[in-house]
Amino acid sequence: MRNFVCWNSADVRQVINPYAEHIPDSLFRAVHTDWNLKVSPPIGKSFQEITAASYSDMEPLNFLEDFLREDRPHALAVVLGTTGSGKSHLIHWMRLNLRQDPRRVVLVVRKSGTNLRAIVEMLINELPIDEQQGFRDTLNRAGEATVTRDGQKQQLLNDLAHAIREEVVPHGTSELEGELVKQLPNLFQDPYMREAHFLRDGTIVAEIVDHIFATSNAGNRPDKRRIFDEEDLPLGGNDFVHASTNARNAIKVLQLEPSVTQPLAIQIINRNLDKATARTLSFSGDRVEELMGRLRISFKRQGKELILLIEEFARLQGIDRALLQAITHQGDGEFCKMRSAIAVTTGFFESVAETAYMRTTHIVDMDRSAGRASGGEVTRATLSDFTSRYLNAVRLGRSGIDQWNDNADPGERPPSKCATCLHQVKCHSTFGESDGYGLYPFTATALWNAAIRVDSGMPSRLNPRILQNDLLAEVLDVYEPSIRTGTFPPYRFLEKLGGPKALNLAARGRLQALKPDVADRLIAFLELYDGTGLLHNLPVDLREAFDVPEIQDVDTTTPVVDPIIPPPEPPNPNPSNPQDLAIEQWINGGGLDQNVANSLRPLIFSAVADAIDWDILGLERSAFVGKTGKAFQTNSISFDRQTTAIPGYLAVKLRIPGEDGDAVTTGAALQGLLRASRNQFRWDFEDGDRLLSAFLDCVGVWSRSVEDQLRTISAPSDNWNHSIAALQLLCVAAALSGKIKPEATIADIVDAAFQPLPPEGPSTTQEIRSLYDRLLKRRDKLVDLARAQISSMKGGRVGAMLDPHKFMAGIRALRHWQLALIAPEDEKGDYAMLAKLYGEVQRDLEKAVEAECEARLTWLREMEEAFGPDATRATIIASLTDLRELAKNAGVAGGGNINVLGDAIEQLKSVNFDDALNAVRGFAKQDKPLAALPQLGRGRRNAVEAGSALKKAAIAFLDNVDQNLTTYATEVGSTQSVLRDSIKKIDVSLNQICSNLSAMSLTVADASHVD
């Protein structure tokens, strides 16, 4: 039976459908396996009080019989389990095995193919016609607001905001929680937040709306309640910038102490979600309870009982708690008897109210039931029994199953397709069988080895959905061509199952040497169909079935259908070295010990960095290799199946072995590297030559990977060049600092770009000073980034010379100080800093220059109005010094302002006031503000401040003189006879002052109005 296929691959996905409610009844009967169920009554007052000892074994039929006991006033069976454990399967089985009885009405809520609104409509339809309309009116009350999907999402956001706002927090609630209840509605009602976050497809809001209104399918059917988590909250950035004031306030509260406020916000949102969902549905929990009550009264009048089967209780989110309350009400003189079976997640059931829990009659734990032997774990026998039904069903095909089902009696097993096969005897003796159903293309051993790889819960529990999806359907459908062509099992299948685990590096290395062409397939074959870790030949019939070649010079096993022996521990070539063992276990499919990984990273990092030819690459090593902000760091290195991922902000990522690496060679290389590091990096230990060869091969692969990534991230595009961007920013900084003259050449500009910057720029406005401070702070990084690619290279280090061919065009484009490059948004490390800074300067520079120009022009006008259009520092100082002396001599300089004026004159003497004036006059002639950038640097801020201070001091001084004159004139009038001579003297002095400074006094008076 070489390369034999006894099924039609087109039938595989129709038969092996892990979604129980999609399986036709005929197929369900063909694949169903009875397992004892673990059933417990309610213990104590909550689910948490149930222990393993509380459960007892019940055969499925006995469970159903107990569920239907006439003496029960009601029954509520809760079927618990993880996703895929068989909860829906058991509900399906109950429906098929309920005997027809005219006294029963059976309603089934399917897990998919429906929605919340349709479920409520189904319940309404069961009422007498004359009682339906009121409930339909309630359900349709939402009107046109929920006709479209967008309207449905808008309505849900409105309802959620209102539900939170209406919440009455209990006494003693923290102030923070109260503030969140007050602020959170503003997030959901903010127009920007809605458009940017909540109304998009793929959000939690879209999921809940689809849950209410859209028909679900196998791809989106729920297996847990839909709730908000912290990722669904908008928390700043552009959200804050564009949000309304109220929404900003909400974000501020959320960011007060994120580790506390954000989880608390999620609690508040989710505890109001059911109310909001019911409102959007337009059918409240109270209305649900009323509907169920009316329904049960109606059936009571008809002498019927109601059986409600719910394949996934999460399907009812929004009305689930109200419905649970309704179905726990016992039958009496008014209400019909009710029996309910619901499939529900453990997490939800743990949260139900005490009254609902206490009225539960059966708690079925499918995680403890599926695939287990009586009272124990999953065994090879129970696994084979479960699998053989599916294998036989695939061989029969859908048409064969339907033909059998049409004439089958209740409880009858489907026929074995193997009974008509010519290869039955040999196949069953080689591969095994269960109840006459063959296990081919598995053996019990292969099935077990593969199952414990795909289902991490094995052997404590079996998840049928995982086994169906990830093992049976894979082999019978995806790898059917491999079986047919004699290439099964391929190594890629073993990789999907986690890679080699039993064969150690030495054994796999020997196979590579003995059978290099088929070594990978032999490894996969031995791992799955043997799993002992021994290098030997399996039975000849088994090998011939898959066309697996014999391994020379090794033992041949005795033909055994199902060797039930525990696999021994893989041989350890160096048991005294835990690092070697850790690498062995990692290569075999486990995770790499964190301590070993930490030891390897710096060694690999140095080896790779040294192996790269930086001169040929044209990059400066220190700009790309190092710690914070560098593209390639020690943390850039990760190992397959390691729990710690490479940080997303790192530009270069090296995963070992990675897709291109050979696991066996990598394991040998890493073992050798650690041994060499303990031996002063000498490789003169046992097997050192082989391990060094493996290490050199791996370093070549790793360094090429890093080089390729560095080329990608450093390569210029049509709109972006890292070095040119950095150089342009340095040039802008140099211009702002005053180091570039208006008539500077390209050489002058580049030379100035690399000169040190003063700690403060000469500009006066906050806008341009802020820009300068940002550039100054990043100056050293910008220099490194610029020189990394435009300098001459030697040994991976920048030379003293710059290559003009690499930057001339970029500087020519800057002659008008227009930053024209387009910074990308997905850069990492130092490049992310560069892109962000470039974008900020590009955005803010022109406005900042305009603000500075306007401030300087205003200052120039003030100076010319105060001191005249042709005034210079020398003339102003001379005139004001004379004025000060004249007023002092005339006795009208009292009041203290004379000293302030003196200080201001001294300050003006120490600054380049004339340069500042000429700089402003120069850029006043420019058509475009940016063209004035070099002149702005020449205008000294201290000169501007000194001129403004002098003007202010002069005004104050003259005001004081004027006040003294007025006062003195009054006093003179009262003592005219005594002081007439003195007045004449003062008059002479004042006339002299006025004649010398008449123009100044007039313009100062005008300027005082400006101030």
mmCIF file of C-alpha atoms in Angstrom, residues 313-591:
data_model
loop_
_atom_site.group_PDB
_atom_site.id
_atom_site.type_symbol
_atom_site.label_atom_id
_atom_site.label_comp_id
_atom_site.label_asym_id
_atom_site.label_seq_id
_atom_site.Cartn_x
_atom_site.Cartn_y
_atom_site.Cartn_z
ATOM 1 C CA PHE A 313 -24.523 32.422 25.667
ATOM 2 C CA ALA A 314 -22.222 35.253 24.501
ATOM 3 C CA ARG A 315 -24.549 35.399 21.470
ATOM 4 C CA LEU A 316 -27.040 37.088 23.830
ATOM 5 C CA GLN A 317 -24.713 39.761 25.220
ATOM 6 C CA GLY A 318 -26.783 42.767 26.188
ATOM 7 C CA ILE A 319 -29.796 40.758 27.332
ATOM 8 C CA ASP A 320 -27.981 37.678 28.656
ATOM 9 C CA ARG A 321 -28.200 38.504 32.349
ATOM 10 C CA ALA A 322 -31.880 39.404 32.092
ATOM 11 C CA LEU A 323 -32.589 36.204 30.159
ATOM 12 C CA LEU A 324 -30.649 34.158 32.712
ATOM 13 C CA GLN A 325 -32.794 35.662 35.435
ATOM 14 C CA ALA A 326 -35.930 34.811 33.477
ATOM 15 C CA ILE A 327 -35.056 31.176 32.757
ATOM 16 C CA THR A 328 -34.155 30.408 36.375
ATOM 17 C CA HIS A 329 -37.745 31.073 37.467
ATOM 18 C CA GLN A 330 -39.311 27.728 38.340
ATOM 19 C CA GLY A 331 -42.525 26.509 36.768
ATOM 20 C CA ASP A 332 -45.664 27.030 38.832
ATOM 21 C CA GLY A 333 -49.371 27.538 38.427
ATOM 22 C CA GLU A 334 -48.805 30.477 36.077
ATOM 23 C CA PHE A 335 -45.538 29.715 34.257
ATOM 24 C CA CYS A 336 -44.758 26.602 32.255
ATOM 25 C CA LYS A 337 -41.935 24.324 33.298
ATOM 26 C CA MET A 338 -38.685 25.339 31.656
ATOM 27 C CA ARG A 339 -35.497 23.460 30.936
ATOM 28 C CA SER A 340 -32.474 25.301 29.602
ATOM 29 C CA ALA A 341 -28.993 24.246 28.535
ATOM 30 C CA ILE A 342 -26.515 27.009 27.810
ATOM 31 C CA ALA A 343 -22.919 26.921 26.610
ATOM 32 C CA VAL A 344 -21.010 29.629 28.408
ATOM 33 C CA THR A 345 -17.456 30.646 29.195
ATOM 34 C CA THR A 346 -16.182 30.030 32.688
ATOM 35 C CA GLY A 347 -15.358 33.714 33.154
ATOM 36 C CA PHE A 348 -18.943 34.808 32.578
ATOM 37 C CA PHE A 349 -20.430 32.097 34.782
ATOM 38 C CA GLU A 350 -18.118 33.103 37.619
ATOM 39 C CA SER A 351 -19.735 36.549 37.557
ATOM 40 C CA VAL A 352 -23.430 35.538 37.629
ATOM 41 C CA ALA A 353 -25.601 36.515 40.548
ATOM 42 C CA GLU A 354 -25.947 34.166 43.490
ATOM 43 C CA THR A 355 -29.639 33.528 42.798
ATOM 44 C CA ALA A 356 -28.974 32.425 39.213
ATOM 45 C CA TYR A 357 -26.082 30.207 40.288
ATOM 46 C CA MET A 358 -28.111 28.542 43.058
ATOM 47 C CA ARG A 359 -30.885 27.636 40.600
ATOM 48 C CA THR A 360 -28.467 25.849 38.268
ATOM 49 C CA THR A 361 -29.099 22.104 38.287
ATOM 50 C CA HIS A 362 -26.160 20.793 36.227
ATOM 51 C CA ILE A 363 -22.695 22.240 35.722
ATOM 52 C CA VAL A 364 -20.862 20.372 32.951
ATOM 53 C CA ASP A 365 -17.129 21.001 32.553
ATOM 54 C CA MET A 366 -16.142 20.079 29.003
ATOM 55 C CA ASP A 367 -12.460 20.776 29.710
ATOM 56 C CA ARG A 368 -12.610 17.877 32.183
ATOM 57 C CA SER A 369 -14.737 15.694 29.888
ATOM 58 C CA ALA A 370 -13.525 15.758 26.283
ATOM 59 C CA GLY A 371 -11.351 12.784 25.317
ATOM 60 C CA ARG A 372 -10.634 11.564 28.825
ATOM 61 C CA ALA A 373 -10.680 8.026 30.058
ATOM 62 C CA SER A 374 -12.944 7.407 33.030
ATOM 63 C CA GLY A 375 -11.800 9.697 35.796
ATOM 64 C CA GLY A 376 -8.380 10.349 34.281
ATOM 65 C CA GLU A 377 -6.459 12.112 31.558
ATOM 66 C CA VAL A 378 -6.611 11.783 27.797
ATOM 67 C CA THR A 379 -5.066 8.478 26.729
ATOM 68 C CA ARG A 380 -3.849 7.076 23.443
ATOM 69 C CA ALA A 381 -6.928 4.879 23.353
ATOM 70 C CA THR A 382 -9.432 7.740 23.853
ATOM 71 C CA LEU A 383 -7.527 9.894 21.378
ATOM 72 C CA SER A 384 -7.532 7.130 18.792
ATOM 73 C CA ASP A 385 -11.233 6.481 19.384
ATOM 74 C CA PHE A 386 -12.090 10.144 18.803
ATOM 75 C CA THR A 387 -9.867 10.489 15.730
ATOM 76 C CA SER A 388 -10.888 7.241 14.049
ATOM 77 C CA ARG A 389 -14.496 8.458 13.724
ATOM 78 C CA TYR A 390 -13.358 11.483 11.747
ATOM 79 C CA LEU A 391 -10.954 9.458 9.611
ATOM 80 C CA ASN A 392 -13.737 7.007 8.738
ATOM 81 C CA ALA A 393 -16.174 9.842 7.987
ATOM 82 C CA VAL A 394 -13.680 11.418 5.580
ATOM 83 C CA ARG A 395 -13.294 8.071 3.793
ATOM 84 C CA LEU A 396 -17.073 7.649 3.512
ATOM 85 C CA GLY A 397 -17.489 11.182 2.211
ATOM 86 C CA ARG A 398 -20.583 13.331 2.542
ATOM 87 C CA SER A 399 -22.642 11.295 0.092
ATOM 88 C CA GLY A 400 -21.793 8.009 1.816
ATOM 89 C CA ILE A 401 -22.656 9.473 5.221
ATOM 90 C CA ASP A 402 -26.016 10.799 3.971
ATOM 91 C CA GLN A 403 -26.897 7.430 2.439
ATOM 92 C CA TRP A 404 -26.129 5.653 5.702
ATOM 93 C CA ASN A 405 -28.032 8.195 7.795
ATOM 94 C CA ASP A 406 -31.197 7.905 5.693
ATOM 95 C CA ASN A 407 -31.655 4.276 6.756
ATOM 96 C CA ALA A 408 -29.811 4.181 10.086
ATOM 97 C CA ASP A 409 -31.541 3.399 13.352
ATOM 98 C CA PRO A 410 -31.091 5.709 16.356
ATOM 99 C CA GLY A 411 -27.721 5.037 17.976
ATOM 100 C CA GLU A 412 -26.440 2.982 15.028
ATOM 101 C CA ARG A 413 -22.716 3.360 14.245
ATOM 102 C CA PRO A 414 -21.676 4.207 10.680
ATOM 103 C CA PRO A 415 -20.047 1.404 8.674
ATOM 104 C CA SER A 416 -16.266 1.221 8.429
ATOM 105 C CA LYS A 417 -14.999 2.123 4.994
ATOM 106 C CA CYS A 418 -12.010 -0.112 5.775
ATOM 107 C CA ALA A 419 -14.232 -3.205 5.520
ATOM 108 C CA THR A 420 -14.254 -2.906 1.715
ATOM 109 C CA CYS A 421 -10.548 -2.031 1.336
ATOM 110 C CA LEU A 422 -8.065 -4.546 -0.134
ATOM 111 C CA HIS A 423 -5.341 -3.252 2.186
ATOM 112 C CA GLN A 424 -7.334 -3.592 5.417
ATOM 113 C CA VAL A 425 -5.359 -6.418 7.037
ATOM 114 C CA LYS A 426 -1.913 -5.018 6.361
ATOM 115 C CA CYS A 427 -3.003 -1.445 7.036
ATOM 116 C CA HIS A 428 -4.577 -2.242 10.403
ATOM 117 C CA SER A 429 -1.617 -4.340 11.482
ATOM 118 C CA THR A 430 0.802 -1.562 10.536
ATOM 119 C CA PHE A 431 -1.119 1.580 11.497
ATOM 120 C CA GLY A 432 -3.704 0.312 13.976
ATOM 121 C CA GLU A 433 -7.471 0.691 14.309
ATOM 122 C CA SER A 434 -10.176 1.572 16.824
ATOM 123 C CA ASP A 435 -13.504 -0.285 16.713
ATOM 124 C CA GLY A 436 -12.741 -1.340 13.150
ATOM 125 C CA TYR A 437 -11.969 2.198 11.961
ATOM 126 C CA GLY A 438 -8.408 2.417 10.659
ATOM 127 C CA LEU A 439 -5.994 5.101 11.904
ATOM 128 C CA TYR A 440 -4.098 5.458 8.598
ATOM 129 C CA PRO A 441 -2.240 7.692 7.759
ATOM 130 C CA PHE A 442 -1.513 7.918 11.506
ATOM 131 C CA THR A 443 -0.453 5.341 13.994
ATOM 132 C CA ALA A 444 -1.511 5.643 17.622
ATOM 133 C CA THR A 445 2.026 6.834 18.370
ATOM 134 C CA ALA A 446 2.089 9.391 15.553
ATOM 135 C CA LEU A 447 -1.345 10.633 16.531
ATOM 136 C CA TRP A 448 -0.264 11.052 20.139
ATOM 137 C CA ASN A 449 3.047 12.733 19.285
ATOM 138 C CA ALA A 450 1.332 15.188 16.940
ATOM 139 C CA ALA A 451 -1.621 15.890 19.252
ATOM 140 C CA ILE A 452 0.521 16.859 22.235
ATOM 141 C CA ARG A 453 2.354 19.273 19.925
ATOM 142 C CA VAL A 454 -0.729 21.063 18.574
ATOM 143 C CA ASP A 455 -2.729 21.093 21.832
ATOM 144 C CA SER A 456 -0.846 22.456 24.806
ATOM 145 C CA GLY A 457 -3.595 21.184 27.120
ATOM 146 C CA MET A 458 -2.787 17.552 26.357
ATOM 147 C CA PRO A 459 -2.874 15.147 28.110
ATOM 148 C CA SER A 460 -4.750 16.912 30.919
ATOM 149 C CA ARG A 461 -7.520 17.832 28.496
ATOM 150 C CA LEU A 462 -8.340 17.591 24.809
ATOM 151 C CA ASN A 463 -9.578 20.475 22.710
ATOM 152 C CA PRO A 464 -11.444 18.843 19.779
ATOM 153 C CA ARG A 465 -11.430 21.979 17.651
ATOM 154 C CA ILE A 466 -7.650 22.304 17.810
ATOM 155 C CA LEU A 467 -7.195 18.637 16.914
ATOM 156 C CA GLN A 468 -9.605 18.887 13.982
ATOM 157 C CA ASN A 469 -8.274 22.157 12.608
ATOM 158 C CA ASP A 470 -4.547 21.934 13.218
ATOM 159 C CA LEU A 471 -3.894 18.222 12.762
ATOM 160 C CA LEU A 472 -6.534 16.123 11.005
ATOM 161 C CA ALA A 473 -7.547 18.658 8.348
ATOM 162 C CA GLU A 474 -3.905 19.620 7.794
ATOM 163 C CA VAL A 475 -2.718 16.072 7.114
ATOM 164 C CA LEU A 476 -5.728 14.849 5.105
ATOM 165 C CA ASP A 477 -6.102 17.995 3.002
ATOM 166 C CA VAL A 478 -2.930 20.103 2.893
ATOM 167 C CA TYR A 479 -0.488 17.180 2.951
ATOM 168 C CA GLU A 480 -2.525 14.718 0.886
ATOM 169 C CA PRO A 481 -0.320 15.417 -2.179
ATOM 170 C CA SER A 482 2.755 14.572 -0.074
ATOM 171 C CA ILE A 483 1.271 11.187 0.827
ATOM 172 C CA ARG A 484 0.347 10.536 -2.793
ATOM 173 C CA THR A 485 3.825 11.442 -4.088
ATOM 174 C CA GLY A 486 5.859 9.625 -1.433
ATOM 175 C CA THR A 487 7.219 12.724 0.324
ATOM 176 C CA PHE A 488 5.267 12.487 3.576
ATOM 177 C CA PRO A 489 5.931 13.629 6.226
ATOM 178 C CA PRO A 490 7.709 16.756 4.930
ATOM 179 C CA TYR A 491 9.908 18.710 7.298
ATOM 180 C CA ARG A 492 7.710 21.803 6.979
ATOM 181 C CA PHE A 493 4.910 19.822 8.627
ATOM 182 C CA LEU A 494 7.189 19.049 11.564
ATOM 183 C CA GLU A 495 8.095 22.735 11.747
ATOM 184 C CA LYS A 496 4.407 23.637 12.007
ATOM 185 C CA LEU A 497 4.219 21.221 14.922
ATOM 186 C CA GLY A 498 7.109 22.885 16.713
ATOM 187 C CA GLY A 499 10.167 21.299 15.074
ATOM 188 C CA PRO A 500 12.399 18.513 16.400
ATOM 189 C CA LYS A 501 11.979 17.737 20.077
ATOM 190 C CA ALA A 502 13.254 14.178 20.557
ATOM 191 C CA LEU A 503 16.298 13.839 18.252
ATOM 192 C CA ASN A 504 19.235 15.819 19.598
ATOM 193 C CA LEU A 505 21.713 17.854 17.563
ATOM 194 C CA ALA A 506 24.173 14.994 17.334
ATOM 195 C CA ALA A 507 21.579 12.568 15.969
ATOM 196 C CA ARG A 508 20.314 15.083 13.440
ATOM 197 C CA GLY A 509 23.860 15.914 12.425
ATOM 198 C CA ARG A 510 24.533 12.237 11.820
ATOM 199 C CA LEU A 511 21.422 11.964 9.657
ATOM 200 C CA GLN A 512 22.593 14.984 7.662
ATOM 201 C CA ALA A 513 25.870 13.181 7.040
ATOM 202 C CA LEU A 514 24.317 9.776 6.226
ATOM 203 C CA LYS A 515 21.336 10.922 4.147
ATOM 204 C CA PRO A 516 21.875 14.592 3.200
ATOM 205 C CA ASP A 517 19.145 14.549 0.522
ATOM 206 C CA VAL A 518 16.372 13.192 2.757
ATOM 207 C CA ALA A 519 17.664 13.973 6.246
ATOM 208 C CA ASP A 520 14.948 16.514 7.002
ATOM 209 C CA ARG A 521 12.193 14.103 6.022
ATOM 210 C CA LEU A 522 13.757 11.309 8.080
ATOM 211 C CA ILE A 523 13.886 13.649 11.078
ATOM 212 C CA ALA A 524 10.187 14.442 10.652
ATOM 213 C CA PHE A 525 9.318 10.750 10.239
ATOM 214 C CA LEU A 526 11.215 9.651 13.365
ATOM 215 C CA GLU A 527 9.918 12.551 15.449
ATOM 216 C CA LEU A 528 6.264 11.805 14.634
ATOM 217 C CA TYR A 529 6.102 8.038 14.172
ATOM 218 C CA ASP A 530 8.614 7.164 16.884
ATOM 219 C CA GLY A 531 9.476 10.049 19.209
ATOM 220 C CA THR A 532 11.940 8.103 21.367
ATOM 221 C CA GLY A 533 14.917 10.247 20.328
ATOM 222 C CA LEU A 534 16.747 7.127 19.095
ATOM 223 C CA LEU A 535 18.295 6.946 15.641
ATOM 224 C CA HIS A 536 16.954 3.673 14.184
ATOM 225 C CA ASN A 537 14.849 2.199 11.391
ATOM 226 C CA LEU A 538 11.126 1.825 12.045
ATOM 227 C CA PRO A 539 9.216 -1.276 10.776
ATOM 228 C CA VAL A 540 9.638 -1.898 7.073
ATOM 229 C CA ASP A 541 5.871 -1.926 6.327
ATOM 230 C CA LEU A 542 5.538 1.486 7.927
ATOM 231 C CA ARG A 543 8.492 2.869 5.956
ATOM 232 C CA GLU A 544 7.319 1.372 2.678
ATOM 233 C CA ALA A 545 3.842 2.888 3.070
ATOM 234 C CA PHE A 546 5.367 6.372 2.884
ATOM 235 C CA ASP A 547 8.360 5.436 0.713
ATOM 236 C CA VAL A 548 10.771 6.347 3.539
ATOM 237 C CA PRO A 549 14.320 5.065 2.824
ATOM 238 C CA GLU A 550 16.274 2.861 5.191
ATOM 239 C CA ILE A 551 19.015 4.426 7.303
ATOM 240 C CA GLN A 552 22.240 2.527 6.888
ATOM 241 C CA ASP A 553 24.369 1.369 9.822
ATOM 242 C CA VAL A 554 21.640 1.764 12.439
ATOM 243 C CA ASP A 555 19.363 -0.721 14.180
ATOM 244 C CA THR A 556 15.946 -1.742 12.917
ATOM 245 C CA THR A 557 13.076 -1.828 15.366
ATOM 246 C CA THR A 558 10.793 -4.777 15.960
ATOM 247 C CA PRO A 559 7.448 -4.204 14.189
ATOM 248 C CA VAL A 560 5.062 -2.966 16.854
ATOM 249 C CA VAL A 561 1.738 -1.329 15.976
ATOM 250 C CA ASP A 562 1.562 0.917 19.025
ATOM 251 C CA PRO A 563 4.605 0.885 21.281
ATOM 252 C CA ILE A 564 3.351 2.370 24.541
ATOM 253 C CA ILE A 565 6.651 3.245 26.098
ATOM 254 C CA PRO A 566 7.503 6.674 27.475
ATOM 255 C CA PRO A 567 10.070 8.433 25.308
ATOM 256 C CA PRO A 568 13.442 8.629 27.038
ATOM 257 C CA GLU A 569 15.129 11.944 27.670
ATOM 258 C CA PRO A 570 17.097 13.064 24.600
ATOM 259 C CA PRO A 571 20.759 12.144 24.889
ATOM 260 C CA ASN A 572 22.825 15.021 26.257
ATOM 261 C CA PRO A 573 26.303 15.234 24.701
ATOM 262 C CA ASN A 574 27.611 17.403 27.518
ATOM 263 C CA PRO A 575 25.540 16.889 30.671
ATOM 264 C CA SER A 576 27.980 18.958 32.742
ATOM 265 C CA ASN A 577 27.327 22.103 30.706
ATOM 266 C CA PRO A 578 23.869 23.606 31.280
ATOM 267 C CA GLN A 579 24.361 26.175 28.497
ATOM 268 C CA ASP A 580 24.835 23.425 25.902
ATOM 269 C CA LEU A 581 21.750 21.688 27.232
ATOM 270 C CA ALA A 582 19.716 24.905 27.081
ATOM 271 C CA ILE A 583 20.682 25.399 23.428
ATOM 272 C CA GLU A 584 19.856 21.751 22.721
ATOM 273 C CA GLN A 585 16.393 22.160 24.203
ATOM 274 C CA TRP A 586 15.863 25.387 22.277
ATOM 275 C CA ILE A 587 16.837 23.865 18.932
ATOM 276 C CA ASN A 588 14.459 21.010 19.753
ATOM 277 C CA GLY A 589 11.559 23.444 19.866
ATOM 278 C CA GLY A 590 11.598 24.884 23.372
ATOM 279 C CA GLY A 591 12.258 28.411 24.486
#
